[in-house]
PDB file of C-alpha atoms in Angstrom:
ATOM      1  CA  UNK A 204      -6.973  12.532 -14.337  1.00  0.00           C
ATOM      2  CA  UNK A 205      -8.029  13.395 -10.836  1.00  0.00           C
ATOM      3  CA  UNK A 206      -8.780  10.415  -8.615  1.00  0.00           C
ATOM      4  CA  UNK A 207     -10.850   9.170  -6.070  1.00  0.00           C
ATOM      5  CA  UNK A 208      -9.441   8.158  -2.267  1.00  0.00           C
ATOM      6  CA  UNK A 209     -10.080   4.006   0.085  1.00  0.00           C
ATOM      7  CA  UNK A 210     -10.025   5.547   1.058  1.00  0.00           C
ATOM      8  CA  UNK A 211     -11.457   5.116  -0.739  1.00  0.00           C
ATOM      9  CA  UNK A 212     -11.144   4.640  -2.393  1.00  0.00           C
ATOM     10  CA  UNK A 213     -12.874   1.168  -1.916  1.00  0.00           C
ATOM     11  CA  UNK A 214     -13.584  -1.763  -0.986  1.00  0.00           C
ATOM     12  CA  UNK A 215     -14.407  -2.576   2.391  1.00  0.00           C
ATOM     13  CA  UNK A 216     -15.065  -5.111   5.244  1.00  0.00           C
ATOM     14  CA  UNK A 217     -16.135  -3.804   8.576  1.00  0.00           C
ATOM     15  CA  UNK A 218     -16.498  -6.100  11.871  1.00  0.00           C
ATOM     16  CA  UNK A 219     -17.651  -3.429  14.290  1.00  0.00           C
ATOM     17  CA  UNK A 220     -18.152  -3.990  17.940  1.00  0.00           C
ATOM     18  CA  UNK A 221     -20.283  -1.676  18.900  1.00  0.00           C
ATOM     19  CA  UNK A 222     -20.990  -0.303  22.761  1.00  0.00           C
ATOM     20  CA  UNK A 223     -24.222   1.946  22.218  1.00  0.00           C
ATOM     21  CA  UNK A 224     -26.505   4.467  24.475  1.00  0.00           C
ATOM     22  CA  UNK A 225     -30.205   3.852  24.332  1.00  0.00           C
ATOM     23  CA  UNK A 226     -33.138   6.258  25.107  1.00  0.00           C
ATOM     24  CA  UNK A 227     -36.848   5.175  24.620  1.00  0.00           C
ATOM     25  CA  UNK A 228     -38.882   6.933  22.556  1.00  0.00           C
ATOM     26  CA  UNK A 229     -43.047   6.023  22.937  1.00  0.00           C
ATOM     27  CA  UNK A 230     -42.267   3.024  24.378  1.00  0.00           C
ATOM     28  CA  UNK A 231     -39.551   1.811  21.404  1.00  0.00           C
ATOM     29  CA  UNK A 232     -36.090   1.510  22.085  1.00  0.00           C
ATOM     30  CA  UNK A 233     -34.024   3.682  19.699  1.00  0.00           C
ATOM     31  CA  UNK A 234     -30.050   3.301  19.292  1.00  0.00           C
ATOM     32  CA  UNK A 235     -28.567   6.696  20.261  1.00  0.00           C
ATOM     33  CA  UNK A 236     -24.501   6.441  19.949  1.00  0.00           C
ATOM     34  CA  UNK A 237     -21.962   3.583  18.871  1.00  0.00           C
ATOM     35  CA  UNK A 238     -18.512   3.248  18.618  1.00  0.00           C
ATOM     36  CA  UNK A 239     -16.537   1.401  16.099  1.00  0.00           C
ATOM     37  CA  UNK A 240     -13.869   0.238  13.781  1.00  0.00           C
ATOM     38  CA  UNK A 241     -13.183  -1.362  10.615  1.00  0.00           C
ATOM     39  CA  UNK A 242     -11.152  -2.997   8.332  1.00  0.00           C
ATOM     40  CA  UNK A 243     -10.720  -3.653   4.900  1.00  0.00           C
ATOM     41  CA  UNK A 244      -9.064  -2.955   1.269  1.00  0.00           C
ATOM     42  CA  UNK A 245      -7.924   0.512  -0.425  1.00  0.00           C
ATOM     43  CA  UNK A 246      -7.446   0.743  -3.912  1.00  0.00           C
ATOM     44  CA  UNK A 247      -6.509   3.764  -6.256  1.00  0.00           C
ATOM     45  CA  UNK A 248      -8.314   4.756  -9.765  1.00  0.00           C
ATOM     46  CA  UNK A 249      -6.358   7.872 -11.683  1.00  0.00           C
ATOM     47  CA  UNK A 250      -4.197   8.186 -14.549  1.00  0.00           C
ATOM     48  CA  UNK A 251      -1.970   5.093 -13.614  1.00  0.00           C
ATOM     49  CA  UNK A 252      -5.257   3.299 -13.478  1.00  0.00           C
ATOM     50  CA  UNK A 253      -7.939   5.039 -15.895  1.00  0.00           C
ATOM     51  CA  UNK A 254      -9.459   1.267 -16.869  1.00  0.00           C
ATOM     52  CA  UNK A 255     -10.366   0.752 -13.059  1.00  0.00           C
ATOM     53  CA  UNK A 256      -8.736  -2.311 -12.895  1.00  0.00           C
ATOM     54  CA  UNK A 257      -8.831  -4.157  -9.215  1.00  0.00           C
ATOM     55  CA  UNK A 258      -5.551  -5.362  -8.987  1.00  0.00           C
ATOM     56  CA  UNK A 259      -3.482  -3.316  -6.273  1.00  0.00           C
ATOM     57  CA  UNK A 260      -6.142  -3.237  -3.106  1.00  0.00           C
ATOM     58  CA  UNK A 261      -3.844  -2.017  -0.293  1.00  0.00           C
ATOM     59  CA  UNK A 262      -5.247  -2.459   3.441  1.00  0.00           C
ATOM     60  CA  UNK A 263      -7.196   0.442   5.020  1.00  0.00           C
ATOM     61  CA  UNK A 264      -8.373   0.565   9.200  1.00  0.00           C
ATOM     62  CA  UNK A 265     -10.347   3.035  10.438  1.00  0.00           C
ATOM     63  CA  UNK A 266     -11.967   4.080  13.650  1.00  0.00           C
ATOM     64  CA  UNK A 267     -15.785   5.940  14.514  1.00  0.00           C
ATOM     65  CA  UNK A 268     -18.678   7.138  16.836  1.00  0.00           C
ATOM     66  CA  UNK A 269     -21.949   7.463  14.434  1.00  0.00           C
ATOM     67  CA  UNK A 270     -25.023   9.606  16.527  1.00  0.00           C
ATOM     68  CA  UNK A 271     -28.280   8.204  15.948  1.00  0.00           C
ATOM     69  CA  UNK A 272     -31.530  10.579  15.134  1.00  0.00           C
ATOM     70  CA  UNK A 273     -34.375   8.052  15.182  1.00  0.00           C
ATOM     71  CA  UNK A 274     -33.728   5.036  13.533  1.00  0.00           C
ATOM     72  CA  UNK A 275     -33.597   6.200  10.095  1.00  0.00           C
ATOM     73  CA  UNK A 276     -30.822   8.487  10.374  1.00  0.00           C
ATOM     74  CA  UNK A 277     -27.091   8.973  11.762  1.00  0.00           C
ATOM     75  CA  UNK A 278     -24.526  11.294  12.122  1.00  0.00           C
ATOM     76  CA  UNK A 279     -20.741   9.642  11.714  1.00  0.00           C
ATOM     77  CA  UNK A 280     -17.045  11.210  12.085  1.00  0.00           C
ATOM     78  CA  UNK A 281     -14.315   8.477  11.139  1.00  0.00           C
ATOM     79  CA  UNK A 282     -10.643   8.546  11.293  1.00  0.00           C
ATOM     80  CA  UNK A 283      -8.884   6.034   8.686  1.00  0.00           C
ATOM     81  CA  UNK A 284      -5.641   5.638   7.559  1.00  0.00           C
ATOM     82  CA  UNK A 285      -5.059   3.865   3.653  1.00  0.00           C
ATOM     83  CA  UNK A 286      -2.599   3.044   1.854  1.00  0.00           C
ATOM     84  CA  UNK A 287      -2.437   3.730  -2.017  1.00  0.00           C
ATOM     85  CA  UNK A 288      -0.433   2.916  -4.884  1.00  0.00           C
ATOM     86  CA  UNK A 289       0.126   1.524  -8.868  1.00  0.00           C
ATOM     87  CA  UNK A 290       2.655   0.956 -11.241  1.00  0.00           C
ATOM     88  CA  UNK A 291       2.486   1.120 -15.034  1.00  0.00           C
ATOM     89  CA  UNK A 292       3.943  -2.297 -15.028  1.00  0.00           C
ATOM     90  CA  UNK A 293       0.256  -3.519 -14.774  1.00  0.00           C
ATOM     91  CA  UNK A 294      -0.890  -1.288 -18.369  1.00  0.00           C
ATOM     92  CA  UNK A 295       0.642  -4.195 -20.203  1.00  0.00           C
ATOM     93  CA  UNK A 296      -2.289  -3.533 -22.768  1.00  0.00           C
ATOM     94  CA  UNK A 297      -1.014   0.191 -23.313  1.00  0.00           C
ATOM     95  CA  UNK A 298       2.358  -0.108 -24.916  1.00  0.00           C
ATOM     96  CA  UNK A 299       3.106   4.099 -24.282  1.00  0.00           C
ATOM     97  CA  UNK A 300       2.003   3.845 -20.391  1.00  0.00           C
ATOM     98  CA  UNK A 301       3.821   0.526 -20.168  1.00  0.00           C
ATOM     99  CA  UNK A 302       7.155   2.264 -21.530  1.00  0.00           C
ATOM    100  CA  UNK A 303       6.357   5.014 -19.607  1.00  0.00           C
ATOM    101  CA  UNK A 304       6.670   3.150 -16.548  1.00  0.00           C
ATOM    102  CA  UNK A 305       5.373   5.493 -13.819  1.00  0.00           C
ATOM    103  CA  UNK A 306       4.740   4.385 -10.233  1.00  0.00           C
ATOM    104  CA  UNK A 307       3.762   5.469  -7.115  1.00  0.00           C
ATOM    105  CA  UNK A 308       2.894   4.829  -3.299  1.00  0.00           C
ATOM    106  CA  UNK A 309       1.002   6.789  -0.849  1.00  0.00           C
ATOM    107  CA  UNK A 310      -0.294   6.515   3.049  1.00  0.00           C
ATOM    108  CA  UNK A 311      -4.108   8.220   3.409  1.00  0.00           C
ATOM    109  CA  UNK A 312      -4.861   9.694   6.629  1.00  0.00           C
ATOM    110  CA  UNK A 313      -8.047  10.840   6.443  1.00  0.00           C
ATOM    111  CA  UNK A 314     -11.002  12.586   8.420  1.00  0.00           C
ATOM    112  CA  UNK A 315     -14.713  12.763   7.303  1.00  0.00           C
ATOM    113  CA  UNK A 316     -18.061  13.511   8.943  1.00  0.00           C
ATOM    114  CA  UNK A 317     -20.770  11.484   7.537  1.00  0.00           C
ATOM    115  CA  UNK A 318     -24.424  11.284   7.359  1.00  0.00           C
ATOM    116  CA  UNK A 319     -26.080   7.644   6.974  1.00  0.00           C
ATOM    117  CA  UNK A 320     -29.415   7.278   5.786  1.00  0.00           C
ATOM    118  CA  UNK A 321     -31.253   4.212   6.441  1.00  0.00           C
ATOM    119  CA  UNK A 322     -33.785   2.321   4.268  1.00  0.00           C
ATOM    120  CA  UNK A 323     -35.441   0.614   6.914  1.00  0.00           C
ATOM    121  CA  UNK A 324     -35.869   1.372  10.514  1.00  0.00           C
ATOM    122  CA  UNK A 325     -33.043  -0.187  12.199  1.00  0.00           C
ATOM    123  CA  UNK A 326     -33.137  -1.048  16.286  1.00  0.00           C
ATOM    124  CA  UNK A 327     -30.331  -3.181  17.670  1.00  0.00           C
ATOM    125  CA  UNK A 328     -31.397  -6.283  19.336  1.00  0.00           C
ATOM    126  CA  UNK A 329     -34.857  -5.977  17.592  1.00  0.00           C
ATOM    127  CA  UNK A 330     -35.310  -9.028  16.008  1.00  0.00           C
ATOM    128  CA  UNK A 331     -37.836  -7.497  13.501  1.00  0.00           C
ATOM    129  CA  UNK A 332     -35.475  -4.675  13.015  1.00  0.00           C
ATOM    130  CA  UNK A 333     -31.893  -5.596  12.871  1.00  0.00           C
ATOM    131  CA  UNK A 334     -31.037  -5.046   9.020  1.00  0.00           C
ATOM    132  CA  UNK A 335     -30.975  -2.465   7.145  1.00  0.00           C
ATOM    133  CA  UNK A 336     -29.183  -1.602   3.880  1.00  0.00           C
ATOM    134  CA  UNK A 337     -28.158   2.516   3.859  1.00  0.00           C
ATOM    135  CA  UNK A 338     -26.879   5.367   1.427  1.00  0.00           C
ATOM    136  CA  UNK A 339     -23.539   7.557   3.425  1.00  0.00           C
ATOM    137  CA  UNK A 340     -21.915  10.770   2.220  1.00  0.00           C
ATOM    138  CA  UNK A 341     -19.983  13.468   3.579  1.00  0.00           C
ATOM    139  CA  UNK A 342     -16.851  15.874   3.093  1.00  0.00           C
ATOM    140  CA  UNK A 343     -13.236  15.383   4.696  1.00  0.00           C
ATOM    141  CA  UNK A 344      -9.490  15.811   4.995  1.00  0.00           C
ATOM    142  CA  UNK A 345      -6.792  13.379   4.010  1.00  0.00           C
ATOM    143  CA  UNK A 346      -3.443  13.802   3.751  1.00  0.00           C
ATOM    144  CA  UNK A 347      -0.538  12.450   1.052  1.00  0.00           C
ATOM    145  CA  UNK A 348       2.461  12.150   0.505  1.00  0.00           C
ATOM    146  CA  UNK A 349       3.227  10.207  -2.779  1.00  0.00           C
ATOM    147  CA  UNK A 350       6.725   8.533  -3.181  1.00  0.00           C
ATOM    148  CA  UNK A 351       8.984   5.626  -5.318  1.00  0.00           C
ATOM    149  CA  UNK A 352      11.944   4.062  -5.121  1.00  0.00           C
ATOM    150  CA  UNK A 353      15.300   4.678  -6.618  1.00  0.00           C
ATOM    151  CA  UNK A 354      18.198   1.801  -5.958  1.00  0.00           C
ATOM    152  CA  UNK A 355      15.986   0.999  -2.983  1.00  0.00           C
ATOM    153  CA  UNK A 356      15.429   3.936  -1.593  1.00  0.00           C
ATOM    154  CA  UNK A 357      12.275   5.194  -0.528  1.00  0.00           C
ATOM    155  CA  UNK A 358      12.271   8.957  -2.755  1.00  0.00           C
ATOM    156  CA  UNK A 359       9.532  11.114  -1.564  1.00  0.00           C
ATOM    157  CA  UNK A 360       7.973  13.236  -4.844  1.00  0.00           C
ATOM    158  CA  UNK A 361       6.413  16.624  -4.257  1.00  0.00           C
ATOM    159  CA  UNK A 362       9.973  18.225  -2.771  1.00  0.00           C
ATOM    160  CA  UNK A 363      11.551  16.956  -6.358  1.00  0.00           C
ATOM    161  CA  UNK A 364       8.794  18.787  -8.562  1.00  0.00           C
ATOM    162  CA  UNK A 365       8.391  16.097 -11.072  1.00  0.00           C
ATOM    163  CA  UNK A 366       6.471  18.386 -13.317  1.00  0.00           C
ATOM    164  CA  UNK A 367       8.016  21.350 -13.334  1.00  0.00           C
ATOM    165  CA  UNK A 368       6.583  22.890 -10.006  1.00  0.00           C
ATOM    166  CA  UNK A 369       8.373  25.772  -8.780  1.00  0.00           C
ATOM    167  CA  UNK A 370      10.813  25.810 -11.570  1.00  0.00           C
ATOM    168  CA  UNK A 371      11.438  29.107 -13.921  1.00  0.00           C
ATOM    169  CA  UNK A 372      10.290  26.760 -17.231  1.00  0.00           C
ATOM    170  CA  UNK A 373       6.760  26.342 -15.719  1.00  0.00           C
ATOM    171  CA  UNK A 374       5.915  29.425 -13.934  1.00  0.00           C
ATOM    172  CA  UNK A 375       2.208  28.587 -13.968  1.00  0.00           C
ATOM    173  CA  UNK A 376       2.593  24.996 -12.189  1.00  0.00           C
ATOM    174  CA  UNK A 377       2.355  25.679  -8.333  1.00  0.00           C
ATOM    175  CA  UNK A 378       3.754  23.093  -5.867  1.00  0.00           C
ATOM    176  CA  UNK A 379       0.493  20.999  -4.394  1.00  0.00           C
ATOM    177  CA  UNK A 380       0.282  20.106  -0.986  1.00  0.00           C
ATOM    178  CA  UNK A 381      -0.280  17.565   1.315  1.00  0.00           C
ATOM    179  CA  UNK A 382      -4.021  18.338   2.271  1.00  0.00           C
ATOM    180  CA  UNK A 383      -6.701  17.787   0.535  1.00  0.00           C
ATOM    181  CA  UNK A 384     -10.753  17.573   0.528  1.00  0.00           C
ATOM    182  CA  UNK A 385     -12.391  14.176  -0.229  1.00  0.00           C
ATOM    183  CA  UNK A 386     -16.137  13.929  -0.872  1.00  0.00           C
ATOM    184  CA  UNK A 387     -17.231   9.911   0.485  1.00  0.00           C
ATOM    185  CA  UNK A 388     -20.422   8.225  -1.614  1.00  0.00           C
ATOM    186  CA  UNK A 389     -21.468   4.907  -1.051  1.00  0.00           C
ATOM    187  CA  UNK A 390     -23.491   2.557  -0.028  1.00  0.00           C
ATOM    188  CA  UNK A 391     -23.583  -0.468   2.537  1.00  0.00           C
ATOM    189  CA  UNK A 392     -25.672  -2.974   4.679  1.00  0.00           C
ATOM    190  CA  UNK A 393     -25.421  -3.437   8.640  1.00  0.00           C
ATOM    191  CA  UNK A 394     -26.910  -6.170  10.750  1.00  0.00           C
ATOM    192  CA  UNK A 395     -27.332  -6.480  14.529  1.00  0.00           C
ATOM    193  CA  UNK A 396     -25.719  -9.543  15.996  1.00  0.00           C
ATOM    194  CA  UNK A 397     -26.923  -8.900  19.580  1.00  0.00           C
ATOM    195  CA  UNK A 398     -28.422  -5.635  21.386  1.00  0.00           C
ATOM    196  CA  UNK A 399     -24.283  -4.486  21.755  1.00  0.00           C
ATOM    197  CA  UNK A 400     -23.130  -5.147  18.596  1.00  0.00           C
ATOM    198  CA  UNK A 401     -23.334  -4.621  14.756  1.00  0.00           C
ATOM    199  CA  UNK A 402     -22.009  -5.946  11.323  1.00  0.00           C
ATOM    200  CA  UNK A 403     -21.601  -4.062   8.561  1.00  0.00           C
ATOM    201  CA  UNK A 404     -20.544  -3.971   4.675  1.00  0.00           C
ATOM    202  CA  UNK A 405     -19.562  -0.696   3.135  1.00  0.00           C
ATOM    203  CA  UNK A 406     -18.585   0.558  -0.255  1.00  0.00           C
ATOM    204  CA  UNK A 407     -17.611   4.005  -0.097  1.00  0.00           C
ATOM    205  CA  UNK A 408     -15.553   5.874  -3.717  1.00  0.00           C
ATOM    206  CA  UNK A 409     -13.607   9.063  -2.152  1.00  0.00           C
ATOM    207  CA  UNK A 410     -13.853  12.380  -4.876  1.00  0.00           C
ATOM    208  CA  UNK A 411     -10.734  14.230  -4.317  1.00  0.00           C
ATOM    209  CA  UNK A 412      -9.619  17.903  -5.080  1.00  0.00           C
ATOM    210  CA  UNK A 413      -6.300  17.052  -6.294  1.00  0.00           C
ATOM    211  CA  UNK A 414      -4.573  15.531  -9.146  1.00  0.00           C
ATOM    212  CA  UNK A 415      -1.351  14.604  -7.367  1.00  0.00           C
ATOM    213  CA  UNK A 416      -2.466  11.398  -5.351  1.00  0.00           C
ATOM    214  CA  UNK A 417       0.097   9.833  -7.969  1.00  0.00           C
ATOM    215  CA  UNK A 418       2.365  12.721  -8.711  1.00  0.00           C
ATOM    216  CA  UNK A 419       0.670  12.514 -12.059  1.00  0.00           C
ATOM    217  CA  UNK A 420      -1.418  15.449 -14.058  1.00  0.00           C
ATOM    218  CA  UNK A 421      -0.142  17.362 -16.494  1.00  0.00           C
ATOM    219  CA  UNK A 422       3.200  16.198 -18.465  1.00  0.00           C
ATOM    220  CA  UNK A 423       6.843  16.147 -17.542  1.00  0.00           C
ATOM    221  CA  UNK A 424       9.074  18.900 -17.119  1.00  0.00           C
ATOM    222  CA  UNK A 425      11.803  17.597 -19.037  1.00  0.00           C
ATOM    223  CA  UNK A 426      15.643  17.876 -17.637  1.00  0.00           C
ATOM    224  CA  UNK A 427      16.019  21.596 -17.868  1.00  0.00           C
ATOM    225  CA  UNK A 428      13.558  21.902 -15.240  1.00  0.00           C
ATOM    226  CA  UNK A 429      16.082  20.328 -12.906  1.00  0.00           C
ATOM    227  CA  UNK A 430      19.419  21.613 -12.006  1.00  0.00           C
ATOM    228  CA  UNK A 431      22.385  19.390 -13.171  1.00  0.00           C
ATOM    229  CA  UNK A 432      23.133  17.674 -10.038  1.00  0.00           C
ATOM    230  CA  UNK A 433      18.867  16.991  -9.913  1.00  0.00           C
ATOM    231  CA  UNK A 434      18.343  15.733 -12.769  1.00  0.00           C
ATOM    232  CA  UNK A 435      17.864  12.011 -12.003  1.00  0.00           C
ATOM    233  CA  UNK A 436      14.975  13.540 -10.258  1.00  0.00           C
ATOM    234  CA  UNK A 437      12.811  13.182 -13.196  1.00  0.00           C
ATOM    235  CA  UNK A 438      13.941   9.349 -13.484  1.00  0.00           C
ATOM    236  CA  UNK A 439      12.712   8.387  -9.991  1.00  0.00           C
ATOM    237  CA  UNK A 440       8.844  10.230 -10.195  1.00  0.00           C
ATOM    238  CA  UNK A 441       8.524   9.032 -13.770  1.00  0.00           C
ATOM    239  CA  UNK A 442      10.480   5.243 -13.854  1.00  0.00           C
ATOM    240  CA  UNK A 443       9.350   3.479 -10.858  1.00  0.00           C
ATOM    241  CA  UNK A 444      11.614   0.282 -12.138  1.00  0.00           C
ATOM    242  CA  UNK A 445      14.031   3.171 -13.367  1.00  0.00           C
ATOM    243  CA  UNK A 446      13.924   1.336 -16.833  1.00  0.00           C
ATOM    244  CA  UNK A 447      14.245   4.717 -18.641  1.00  0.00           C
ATOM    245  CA  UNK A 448      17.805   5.793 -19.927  1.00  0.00           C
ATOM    246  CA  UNK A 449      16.916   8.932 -20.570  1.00  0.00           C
ATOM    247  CA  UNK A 450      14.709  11.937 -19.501  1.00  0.00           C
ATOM    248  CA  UNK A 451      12.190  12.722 -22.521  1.00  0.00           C
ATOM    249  CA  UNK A 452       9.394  15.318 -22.544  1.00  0.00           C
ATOM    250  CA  UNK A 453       6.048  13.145 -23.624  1.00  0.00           C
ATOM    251  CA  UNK A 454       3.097  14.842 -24.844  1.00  0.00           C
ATOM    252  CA  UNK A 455       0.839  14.339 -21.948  1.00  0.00           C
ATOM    253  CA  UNK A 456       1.229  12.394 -18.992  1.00  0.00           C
ATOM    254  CA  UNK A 457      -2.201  12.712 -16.820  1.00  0.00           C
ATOM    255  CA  UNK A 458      -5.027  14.649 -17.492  1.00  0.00           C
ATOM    256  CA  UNK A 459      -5.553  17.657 -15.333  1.00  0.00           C
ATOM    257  CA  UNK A 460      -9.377  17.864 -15.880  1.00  0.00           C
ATOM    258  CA  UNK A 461     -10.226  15.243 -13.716  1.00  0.00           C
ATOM    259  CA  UNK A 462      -9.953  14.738 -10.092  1.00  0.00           C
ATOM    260  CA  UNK A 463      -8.313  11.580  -8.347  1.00  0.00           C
ATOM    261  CA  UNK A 464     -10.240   9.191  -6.667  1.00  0.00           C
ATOM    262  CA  UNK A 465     -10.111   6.072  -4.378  1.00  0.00           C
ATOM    263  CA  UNK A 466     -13.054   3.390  -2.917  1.00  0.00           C
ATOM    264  CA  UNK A 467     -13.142   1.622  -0.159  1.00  0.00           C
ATOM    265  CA  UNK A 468     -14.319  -0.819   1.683  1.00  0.00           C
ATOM    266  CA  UNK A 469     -15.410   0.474   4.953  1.00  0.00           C
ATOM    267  CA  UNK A 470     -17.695  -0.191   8.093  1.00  0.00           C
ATOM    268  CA  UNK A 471     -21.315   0.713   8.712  1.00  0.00           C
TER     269      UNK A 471
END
């Protein structure tokens, strides 16, 4: 299953400080420019997590400047960085993906540009204009790096080729790598505390173009895709507790036909 990103991913909390540019416009004040950050949760929905179960949120921080046309509508690039990540130890009510015991973690660092789109006119420091609740969506760049732990030891995954990648037995499976494009929907709700800064509340699920957030998508290689000093490569991508005492091909392990994706909380 592909998966979504917070970056989504995700839920999020922003507290945003805001020092904005004015212009007047007929005799209105209109908010032209803020800057910003954020803070909030991260959590990952994918083929370690295809009940979109709540139970691993991971922190997320982010920066901005969102341009103002009007009052209506706004222009925003962010920089975030997220961390991602689930285990199979959590699919208790899925005895094969509980054996299978799979697990992963991943840092996000990602870059969107963002339009906002207001549902009612919003003027900071205008007491009969300082809410508004808002629709956002864009297109960025993240990048990943998924890894587990073997003895201890922090294993990164894509170099090992968990599924065959690279290797002679799966000449069709390409290595993936560490870029790629998210697509940020959500929804939030900001509120002016004073004329120089905002609140906000944003929800904001991150489509992704790759299946390999987790490492997971098609099924594993099996040991003769590794070479005999390698092979307890397959046992750290695929046994995050390295429970497994032995390397088995299994039918499927993700499902290539979906992308990954993550929400996010996020600011306004």
């Amino acid at each position: 299953m592909k998966k979504l990103f917070f970056a989504s991913t995700i839920l999020l909390f922003g507290f945003i400080p805001v020092f904005a540019q004015y212009k007047t416009i007929d005799q209105s004040t209109v908010q032209t420019g803020e800057i910003g950050f954020s803070a909030g949760a991260a959590h990952y929905f994918g083929d370690l997590n295809p009940k979109l179960r709540l139970n691993r949120p991971k922190p997320a921080l982010g920066i901005f400047f969102r341009k103002q046309f009007g009052s209506y509508v706004a222009v925003r690039i962010n920089a975030h960085f997220a961390q991602l990540g689930y285990s199979d130890i959590y699919n208790s009510y899925n005895l094969f993906m509980h054996e299978r015991n799979l697990s992963f973690n991943t840092n996000i660092w990602e870059l969107t540009a963002q339009g906002d789109f207001n549902f009612f006119k919003y003027v900071p420091g205008d007491v009969d204009h300082s809410f508004t609740p808002y629709l956002t969506c864009g297109v960025g760049t993240f990048n990943y790096n998924p890894y587990a732990y073997y003895k201890g030891q922090k294993v990164y995954l894509r170099p090992l080729g968990t599924e065959g990648q690279g290797s002679a037995e799966y000449p069709n499976r390409k290595p993936y790598g560490d870029f790629a494009v998210c697509f940020p929907i959500g929804v939030g709700i900001k509120y002016s505390i004073n004329p120089q800064m905002n609140f906000g509340f944003e929800i904001v699920y991150r489509i992704t173009t790759t299946d390999y957030i987790d490492d997971v998508s098609t099924t594993y290689a099996g040991a003769a895709a590794f070479p005999a000093l390698h092979t307890w490569a397959c046992r750290v991508a695929k046994s995050p507790s390295f429970m497994l005492t032995s390397i088995r091909a299994v039918p499927v392990d993700g499902d290539p036909a979906q992308r990954e994706r993550y929400p996010r909380q996020q600011h306004p």
